[in-house]
PDB file of C-alpha atoms in Angstrom:
ATOM      1  CA  MET E 252       9.672  77.362  19.091  1.00  0.00           C
ATOM      2  CA  LYS E 253       7.510  74.701  19.037  1.00  0.00           C
ATOM      3  CA  ILE E 254       7.866  74.066  15.834  1.00  0.00           C
ATOM      4  CA  LEU E 255      11.353  74.283  15.395  1.00  0.00           C
ATOM      5  CA  LYS E 256      11.585  71.087  18.535  1.00  0.00           C
ATOM      6  CA  VAL E 257       9.123  69.146  16.389  1.00  0.00           C
ATOM      7  CA  LEU E 258      11.603  70.016  13.506  1.00  0.00           C
ATOM      8  CA  SER E 259      14.991  69.045  15.219  1.00  0.00           C
ATOM      9  CA  PHE E 260      12.962  65.954  16.660  1.00  0.00           C
ATOM     10  CA  ALA E 261      11.956  65.003  12.736  1.00  0.00           C
ATOM     11  CA  ALA E 262      15.787  65.423  11.545  1.00  0.00           C
ATOM     12  CA  ILE E 263      16.938  63.663  14.655  1.00  0.00           C
ATOM     13  CA  VAL E 264      14.447  60.795  13.703  1.00  0.00           C
ATOM     14  CA  GLY E 265      15.253  60.945  10.142  1.00  0.00           C
ATOM     15  CA  VAL E 266      19.266  60.601  10.727  1.00  0.00           C
ATOM     16  CA  PHE E 267      18.626  57.781  12.757  1.00  0.00           C
ATOM     17  CA  VAL E 268      16.155  56.215  10.625  1.00  0.00           C
ATOM     18  CA  ALA E 269      18.332  56.453   7.558  1.00  0.00           C
ATOM     19  CA  SER E 270      21.625  54.995   9.662  1.00  0.00           C
ATOM     20  CA  CYS E 271      19.198  52.496  10.940  1.00  0.00           C
ATOM     21  CA  GLY E 272      18.840  51.698   7.223  1.00  0.00           C
ATOM     22  CA  GLU E 273      22.427  52.060   6.205  1.00  0.00           C
ATOM     23  CA  GLU E 274      23.356  49.823   8.729  1.00  0.00           C
ATOM     24  CA  LYS E 275      20.758  47.067   7.510  1.00  0.00           C
ATOM     25  CA  LYS E 276      21.898  47.476   3.961  1.00  0.00           C
ATOM     26  CA  GLU E 277      25.789  47.171   5.439  1.00  0.00           C
ATOM     27  CA  MET E 278      24.527  43.663   7.182  1.00  0.00           C
ATOM     28  CA  LYS E 279      22.576  42.506   4.492  1.00  0.00           C
ATOM     29  CA  GLU E 280      25.908  42.541   1.568  1.00  0.00           C
ATOM     30  CA  GLN E 281      27.722  41.176   4.467  1.00  0.00           C
ATOM     31  CA  ALA E 282      25.671  38.107   4.884  1.00  0.00           C
ATOM     32  CA  LEU E 283      25.292  38.253   1.208  1.00  0.00           C
ATOM     33  CA  ALA E 284      29.239  38.029   0.727  1.00  0.00           C
ATOM     34  CA  GLU E 285      29.504  35.369   3.477  1.00  0.00           C
ATOM     35  CA  ILE E 286      27.192  33.125   1.411  1.00  0.00           C
ATOM     36  CA  ASN E 287      28.971  33.263  -1.507  1.00  0.00           C
ATOM     37  CA  GLU E 288      32.268  32.775   0.438  1.00  0.00           C
ATOM     38  CA  ASN E 289      31.107  29.831   2.327  1.00  0.00           C
ATOM     39  CA  PRO E 290      28.393  27.681   0.205  1.00  0.00           C
ATOM     40  CA  VAL E 291      26.415  25.382   2.039  1.00  0.00           C
ATOM     41  CA  SER E 292      25.414  22.541  -0.030  1.00  0.00           C
ATOM     42  CA  ILE E 293      22.004  21.347   0.404  1.00  0.00           C
ATOM     43  CA  VAL E 294      21.058  17.716   0.908  1.00  0.00           C
ATOM     44  CA  GLU E 295      17.333  16.749  -0.332  1.00  0.00           C
ATOM     45  CA  ASN E 296      16.185  14.181   1.711  1.00  0.00           C
ATOM     46  CA  LYS E 297      15.186  11.704  -1.130  1.00  0.00           C
ATOM     47  CA  THR E 298      14.609   8.180  -0.892  1.00  0.00           C
ATOM     48  CA  PRO E 299      17.304   6.598  -3.012  1.00  0.00           C
ATOM     49  CA  ASN E 300      16.600   4.573  -6.377  1.00  0.00           C
ATOM     50  CA  ILE E 301      16.164   0.315  -6.590  1.00  0.00           C
ATOM     51  CA  VAL E 302      20.330   0.271  -7.675  1.00  0.00           C
ATOM     52  CA  GLU E 303      21.090   2.914  -4.588  1.00  0.00           C
ATOM     53  CA  VAL E 304      19.144   0.684  -2.636  1.00  0.00           C
ATOM     54  CA  ALA E 305      20.791  -2.577  -3.278  1.00  0.00           C
ATOM     55  CA  ALA E 306      24.361  -1.463  -3.354  1.00  0.00           C
ATOM     56  CA  GLY E 307      23.392   0.337   0.298  1.00  0.00           C
ATOM     57  CA  ASN E 308      22.422  -3.358   0.908  1.00  0.00           C
ATOM     58  CA  GLU E 309      25.116  -6.182   2.018  1.00  0.00           C
ATOM     59  CA  ASN E 310      22.955  -8.759   0.865  1.00  0.00           C
ATOM     60  CA  PHE E 311      22.706  -7.817  -3.027  1.00  0.00           C
ATOM     61  CA  SER E 312      26.323  -7.210  -3.586  1.00  0.00           C
ATOM     62  CA  THR E 313      26.474 -10.066  -6.229  1.00  0.00           C
ATOM     63  CA  LEU E 314      23.225  -8.311  -7.490  1.00  0.00           C
ATOM     64  CA  VAL E 315      24.905  -5.109  -7.822  1.00  0.00           C
ATOM     65  CA  ALA E 316      27.980  -6.671  -9.335  1.00  0.00           C
ATOM     66  CA  ALA E 317      26.023  -8.631 -11.832  1.00  0.00           C
ATOM     67  CA  VAL E 318      24.374  -5.034 -12.342  1.00  0.00           C
ATOM     68  CA  LYS E 319      27.203  -3.109 -13.437  1.00  0.00           C
ATOM     69  CA  ALA E 320      28.779  -6.063 -15.321  1.00  0.00           C
ATOM     70  CA  ALA E 321      25.424  -6.033 -17.602  1.00  0.00           C
ATOM     71  CA  ASP E 322      26.112  -1.932 -17.763  1.00  0.00           C
ATOM     72  CA  LEU E 323      22.134  -1.914 -16.215  1.00  0.00           C
ATOM     73  CA  VAL E 324      22.960   0.802 -13.579  1.00  0.00           C
ATOM     74  CA  SER E 325      21.565   3.832 -15.800  1.00  0.00           C
ATOM     75  CA  THR E 326      18.543   1.622 -16.654  1.00  0.00           C
ATOM     76  CA  LEU E 327      17.582   0.423 -13.025  1.00  0.00           C
ATOM     77  CA  SER E 328      18.476   4.132 -11.879  1.00  0.00           C
ATOM     78  CA  GLY E 329      15.752   5.184 -14.452  1.00  0.00           C
ATOM     79  CA  ASP E 330      12.532   6.588 -13.899  1.00  0.00           C
ATOM     80  CA  GLY E 331      10.592   3.264 -14.283  1.00  0.00           C
ATOM     81  CA  PRO E 332       8.660   2.289 -12.386  1.00  0.00           C
ATOM     82  CA  PHE E 333      10.339  -1.021 -12.004  1.00  0.00           C
ATOM     83  CA  THR E 334       9.436  -4.116  -9.679  1.00  0.00           C
ATOM     84  CA  VAL E 335      12.674  -6.442  -9.137  1.00  0.00           C
ATOM     85  CA  PHE E 336      12.778  -9.490  -7.759  1.00  0.00           C
ATOM     86  CA  ALA E 337      16.100  -9.761  -6.471  1.00  0.00           C
ATOM     87  CA  PRO E 338      18.453 -12.240  -5.785  1.00  0.00           C
ATOM     88  CA  THR E 339      20.226 -11.935  -2.430  1.00  0.00           C
ATOM     89  CA  ASN E 340      24.000 -13.455  -2.337  1.00  0.00           C
ATOM     90  CA  ALA E 341      22.605 -16.536  -1.088  1.00  0.00           C
ATOM     91  CA  ALA E 342      20.561 -17.328  -4.020  1.00  0.00           C
ATOM     92  CA  PHE E 343      23.724 -16.762  -6.044  1.00  0.00           C
ATOM     93  CA  GLU E 344      25.533 -18.838  -3.955  1.00  0.00           C
ATOM     94  CA  LYS E 345      22.835 -21.826  -5.006  1.00  0.00           C
ATOM     95  CA  LEU E 346      24.375 -21.582  -8.670  1.00  0.00           C
ATOM     96  CA  PRO E 347      26.726 -24.280  -9.879  1.00  0.00           C
ATOM     97  CA  GLU E 348      29.646 -23.542  -8.432  1.00  0.00           C
ATOM     98  CA  GLY E 349      32.138 -20.843 -11.007  1.00  0.00           C
ATOM     99  CA  THR E 350      28.749 -19.735 -12.631  1.00  0.00           C
ATOM    100  CA  VAL E 351      28.356 -16.267 -11.202  1.00  0.00           C
ATOM    101  CA  GLU E 352      32.040 -15.925 -12.594  1.00  0.00           C
ATOM    102  CA  THR E 353      31.870 -16.943 -15.505  1.00  0.00           C
ATOM    103  CA  LEU E 354      28.392 -14.918 -16.179  1.00  0.00           C
ATOM    104  CA  LEU E 355      30.576 -11.678 -15.104  1.00  0.00           C
ATOM    105  CA  LYS E 356      33.044 -11.842 -17.558  1.00  0.00           C
ATOM    106  CA  PRO E 357      32.911  -9.221 -20.789  1.00  0.00           C
ATOM    107  CA  GLU E 358      32.296 -11.679 -23.211  1.00  0.00           C
ATOM    108  CA  ASN E 359      29.053 -12.991 -21.013  1.00  0.00           C
ATOM    109  CA  LYS E 360      27.398  -9.826 -21.094  1.00  0.00           C
ATOM    110  CA  SER E 361      24.709 -10.715 -23.444  1.00  0.00           C
ATOM    111  CA  THR E 362      23.644 -13.470 -21.855  1.00  0.00           C
ATOM    112  CA  LEU E 363      23.846 -11.705 -17.912  1.00  0.00           C
ATOM    113  CA  THR E 364      21.907  -8.869 -19.659  1.00  0.00           C
ATOM    114  CA  GLY E 365      19.471 -11.713 -20.074  1.00  0.00           C
ATOM    115  CA  ILE E 366      19.135 -13.253 -16.554  1.00  0.00           C
ATOM    116  CA  LEU E 367      18.827  -9.878 -15.354  1.00  0.00           C
ATOM    117  CA  THR E 368      16.331  -8.643 -17.040  1.00  0.00           C
ATOM    118  CA  TYR E 369      14.210 -11.495 -16.477  1.00  0.00           C
ATOM    119  CA  HIS E 370      14.324 -10.595 -12.661  1.00  0.00           C
ATOM    120  CA  VAL E 371      12.445  -7.316 -13.502  1.00  0.00           C
ATOM    121  CA  VAL E 372       9.000  -6.094 -14.353  1.00  0.00           C
ATOM    122  CA  ALA E 373       7.370  -2.878 -16.250  1.00  0.00           C
ATOM    123  CA  GLY E 374       5.396  -1.401 -13.375  1.00  0.00           C
ATOM    124  CA  LYS E 375       5.206  -1.195  -9.471  1.00  0.00           C
ATOM    125  CA  PHE E 376       3.774  -3.825  -8.117  1.00  0.00           C
ATOM    126  CA  ASP E 377       3.702  -4.084  -4.001  1.00  0.00           C
ATOM    127  CA  ALA E 378       3.062  -7.198  -2.039  1.00  0.00           C
ATOM    128  CA  ALA E 379      -0.866  -6.356  -1.668  1.00  0.00           C
ATOM    129  CA  SER E 380      -1.543  -6.212  -5.058  1.00  0.00           C
ATOM    130  CA  VAL E 381       0.129  -9.638  -5.983  1.00  0.00           C
ATOM    131  CA  ILE E 382      -1.412 -11.279  -3.736  1.00  0.00           C
ATOM    132  CA  ASP E 383      -4.782 -10.045  -4.825  1.00  0.00           C
ATOM    133  CA  ALA E 384      -3.567 -10.434  -8.450  1.00  0.00           C
ATOM    134  CA  ILE E 385      -3.057 -14.044  -7.734  1.00  0.00           C
ATOM    135  CA  ASN E 386      -6.481 -14.516  -5.631  1.00  0.00           C
ATOM    136  CA  SER E 387      -8.177 -12.784  -8.363  1.00  0.00           C
ATOM    137  CA  ASN E 388      -7.181 -15.273 -11.373  1.00  0.00           C
ATOM    138  CA  ASP E 389      -7.746 -18.590  -9.891  1.00  0.00           C
ATOM    139  CA  GLY E 390      -4.104 -19.097  -7.567  1.00  0.00           C
ATOM    140  CA  SER E 391      -1.437 -17.968 -10.196  1.00  0.00           C
ATOM    141  CA  PHE E 392      -0.582 -14.861 -12.001  1.00  0.00           C
ATOM    142  CA  THR E 393       2.037 -14.684 -14.794  1.00  0.00           C
ATOM    143  CA  VAL E 394       4.060 -11.272 -15.596  1.00  0.00           C
ATOM    144  CA  THR E 395       5.824 -10.664 -18.321  1.00  0.00           C
ATOM    145  CA  THR E 396       9.862  -9.175 -17.254  1.00  0.00           C
ATOM    146  CA  VAL E 397      11.649  -6.377 -18.963  1.00  0.00           C
ATOM    147  CA  GLN E 398      13.490  -9.764 -20.827  1.00  0.00           C
ATOM    148  CA  GLY E 399      10.526 -10.967 -22.263  1.00  0.00           C
ATOM    149  CA  GLY E 400       9.880 -13.739 -20.922  1.00  0.00           C
ATOM    150  CA  THR E 401       7.157 -14.811 -18.483  1.00  0.00           C
ATOM    151  CA  ILE E 402       7.354 -15.547 -14.282  1.00  0.00           C
ATOM    152  CA  THR E 403       4.159 -17.410 -12.928  1.00  0.00           C
ATOM    153  CA  MET E 404       3.417 -16.086  -8.952  1.00  0.00           C
ATOM    154  CA  SER E 405       1.463 -18.256  -6.605  1.00  0.00           C
ATOM    155  CA  ILE E 406       1.129 -18.399  -2.994  1.00  0.00           C
ATOM    156  CA  GLN E 407       2.403 -21.630  -0.699  1.00  0.00           C
ATOM    157  CA  ASP E 408       1.978 -21.558   2.609  1.00  0.00           C
ATOM    158  CA  GLY E 409       1.506 -17.931   2.928  1.00  0.00           C
ATOM    159  CA  LYS E 410       4.450 -17.151   0.612  1.00  0.00           C
ATOM    160  CA  VAL E 411       4.697 -15.749  -2.639  1.00  0.00           C
ATOM    161  CA  MET E 412       6.317 -17.725  -4.987  1.00  0.00           C
ATOM    162  CA  LEU E 413       7.627 -17.366  -8.399  1.00  0.00           C
ATOM    163  CA  LYS E 414       7.871 -19.967 -10.832  1.00  0.00           C
ATOM    164  CA  ASP E 415      10.659 -19.587 -13.791  1.00  0.00           C
ATOM    165  CA  ALA E 416      10.435 -20.754 -17.943  1.00  0.00           C
ATOM    166  CA  LYS E 417      12.318 -23.948 -16.343  1.00  0.00           C
ATOM    167  CA  GLY E 418      10.388 -24.808 -13.798  1.00  0.00           C
ATOM    168  CA  GLY E 419      12.653 -23.179 -11.029  1.00  0.00           C
ATOM    169  CA  MET E 420      10.803 -22.183  -7.662  1.00  0.00           C
ATOM    170  CA  ALA E 421      12.231 -18.859  -5.924  1.00  0.00           C
ATOM    171  CA  THR E 422      10.369 -17.296  -2.773  1.00  0.00           C
ATOM    172  CA  VAL E 423      10.019 -14.034  -1.756  1.00  0.00           C
ATOM    173  CA  VAL E 424      11.782 -13.899   1.470  1.00  0.00           C
ATOM    174  CA  ILE E 425      11.826  -9.880   1.524  1.00  0.00           C
ATOM    175  CA  ALA E 426       8.784  -7.829   0.385  1.00  0.00           C
ATOM    176  CA  ASP E 427       8.361  -4.145  -0.090  1.00  0.00           C
ATOM    177  CA  VAL E 428      11.558  -2.469  -0.096  1.00  0.00           C
ATOM    178  CA  ASP E 429      10.493   1.207  -1.703  1.00  0.00           C
ATOM    179  CA  ALA E 430      12.752   2.853  -3.936  1.00  0.00           C
ATOM    180  CA  SER E 431      12.126   6.586  -5.653  1.00  0.00           C
ATOM    181  CA  ASN E 432      11.592   4.610  -9.045  1.00  0.00           C
ATOM    182  CA  GLY E 433       9.858   1.149  -8.085  1.00  0.00           C
ATOM    183  CA  ILE E 434       9.856  -1.688  -5.572  1.00  0.00           C
ATOM    184  CA  ILE E 435      12.467  -4.533  -4.704  1.00  0.00           C
ATOM    185  CA  HIS E 436      11.278  -7.833  -3.477  1.00  0.00           C
ATOM    186  CA  ALA E 437      13.926 -10.151  -2.231  1.00  0.00           C
ATOM    187  CA  ILE E 438      13.858 -14.148  -3.420  1.00  0.00           C
ATOM    188  CA  ASP E 439      15.802 -16.779  -2.758  1.00  0.00           C
ATOM    189  CA  ALA E 440      16.834 -18.198  -5.556  1.00  0.00           C
ATOM    190  CA  VAL E 441      17.667 -16.902  -9.536  1.00  0.00           C
ATOM    191  CA  VAL E 442      14.871 -17.343 -11.407  1.00  0.00           C
ATOM    192  CA  MET E 443      16.389 -18.340 -15.556  1.00  0.00           C
ATOM    193  CA  HIS E 444      14.564 -18.005 -18.510  1.00  0.00           C
TER     194      HIS E 444
END
């Protein structure tokens, strides 16, 4: 009789375990069906690239329009790294009246591309490394731009200054704006090659 009770108990436990297993299987299948019917998009928390950073800041709307007109969006969205000396809207406003509008015309695309790539340096140069390079090179540091020209950087009154090929000067007004493919330094004038 004792063996019969043990066997009966084992059979009941077996049925219970089997039904729980079936229930878990059904719940799993139901959950998978719900996921397939209502997929959830996973948004990556990533740092935006240079173009996305500039597009997200109203102070760079003229620069973004110029980058689009010059077909440089994909280039500046690429792997990089790049250091961009980004003229603010106020910097573009310092140009002679009508200059920006003229540069944005399709027939002036190559000129615009030259000007914009003159503001880009291959590699990532944060403010600390720029200042170190200036101090290590007797007060000035020259970089070659993606356009092929050079820009000479120095420090005046505690601010990093850029001197372009024509002798024009620009001041870094905001440094070290990180992007996934480089870094942006906002400048207060458009530099020319």
